[in-house]
Amino acid sequence: MINLIARLGQWGISFVSRLGTAVLFLLSAMRGAWHSLPRGSLIIQQLYAIGVLTMVIILFSGLFVGMVLGLQGYSQLVAFSAESSLGLVVALFLVRELGPVLAALLFAGRAGSALTAEIGLMKTTEQLAAMEMMAVDPMIRVIGPRFVAGLIAMPLLAAMMSAIGVVGGYLIGHGQFGLDAGVYWSSMQNGVDLIDDILNGIIKSIVFGFIVVWVALFEGYHAVPTAEGVSRATTRTVVTSSLAILGGDYILTALMFGGF
Amino acid sequence: MQRKSIEIWVGIFMLVGIAAIVMLAVQVSAAGTGTGKSYRVEARFDNVGGLNVKAPVMIGGVRVGRVGGIWIDKEDYVAVVGLDIDQQYDTLAVDTGASILTSGLLGAQFVGLSPGFSDIYLEQGDTLELTQSAIQLESLISQFMFSQGQDQGQEPEKNNSKDQ
């Protein structure tokens, strides 16, 4: 019994200390990000690795998510003869929820895991220690540019997902079901608000990008420097950031659209 | 050369992302149209039914603004609807009437304006006097059933009077 309580206490202490380490890491990563801002070429390189290589799967899956929304939405709306609001349904779903959330989940799986593995391997092969030996701050040289690139890339990716999803819904609504193009777009334009819907969606995606980059860089930087440790850190990145995205999405949605 | 192609790709990435945001703003929410300057007039209704904030304000089926707010006047407990009318329609007469209408049988509700004939135009903060409340299906049905019941109640009396 005492053992069990001691185990719980140990777990609690290690959880809190890990959380504290993560926050301290975040502070120094943000400092590193600030100092890495003048070094544009490093950020561009990371934007390529994080953004450009993720863009393809975002565009691809966004198109299909939009088409599925179009199919499902139409078949349900037609029962209430409200198929004219298909555009509104598709756009609100994508701009408010699916765009930021799905893009962030894909981003965590595609870019977050790569970041953790890369930095974990740098640590395992003592590249980070070597940098410190040469008086190069790895926070500025390695962590900072990745942080900035993630924060820039995520809102752009989420916007791409929403935009191409709306086009996918249009392809199904107009192409397959013969819904009038004007009806599709005008119901969308009447119902979607620039501030309430689109700006809030962009804010969501920025928060998600922040979460994913923070978790991924932290897990990589504090990975156990073995092959197994890096693989575990990579798994934890995907799991933790996915859970944080979904939980954070609820909180953000309640704050933005919950009406209080 | 390697660096150059990376920069090109990042440039394409940024362009596509910005284009997506612009498309969301312009094509999806139509930010460029209608959200320009507007002026607020108020209309008092006995009953606003299912009217929502942001519902369109129309004249003859053409959208001229949107509902900016719905609240209760605390003095006399009458519902007040704030109508944000686009600045380009600034020549509406002060005796313009407002009624809450429904698009289709069960569709969304909107405010329909019927222009008046006065030479004085509406300005920011004016109140529309001629209003017609939302028609509620329940009260229509109960009115109908009530009048039916009355008819049936009167019929036997008529028969009686004939008998006498």
Coordinates of C-alpha atoms in Angstrom, one line a residue, chain A residues 25 46 50 111-128 138-139 142-144 146-147 213-225 230 233-234:
Chain A
F25 CA 12.8 24.8 -22.6
Q46 CA 13.6 24.7 -42.1
I50 CA 8.6 21.6 -42.4
A111 CA 6.8 17.4 -39.5
G112 CA 6.7 17.0 -35.7
S113 CA 8.0 13.4 -35.7
A114 CA 10.7 14.4 -38.2
L115 CA 11.8 17.3 -36.0
T116 CA 12.0 15.0 -32.9
A117 CA 13.9 12.3 -34.7
E118 CA 16.3 14.8 -36.2
I119 CA 17.1 16.6 -33.0
G120 CA 17.2 13.4 -31.0
L121 CA 19.7 12.0 -33.4
M122 CA 21.8 15.2 -33.2
K123 CA 21.8 14.7 -29.5
T124 CA 22.6 11.0 -29.7
T125 CA 25.6 11.6 -32.0
E126 CA 26.6 14.5 -29.7
Q127 CA 26.3 17.1 -32.4
L128 CA 24.6 19.5 -30.0
P138 CA 22.2 25.1 -30.3
M139 CA 19.1 27.0 -29.1
V142 CA 19.1 24.4 -34.3
I143 CA 16.0 25.0 -32.2
G144 CA 15.2 28.6 -33.0
R146 CA 12.7 25.3 -36.5
F147 CA 10.5 27.1 -34.0
V213 CA 6.6 22.6 -32.5
W214 CA 7.0 23.0 -28.7
V215 CA 6.3 19.3 -28.0
A216 CA 8.4 18.1 -31.0
L217 CA 11.5 20.1 -30.2
F218 CA 11.2 19.4 -26.4
E219 CA 10.9 15.7 -26.9
G220 CA 13.8 15.7 -29.3
Y221 CA 16.0 17.9 -27.2
H222 CA 15.4 15.9 -24.0
A223 CA 15.3 12.4 -25.7
V224 CA 17.3 9.6 -24.0
P225 CA 20.4 9.5 -26.3
V230 CA 14.9 8.5 -29.9
A233 CA 10.6 10.3 -28.1
T234 CA 9.3 10.3 -31.7

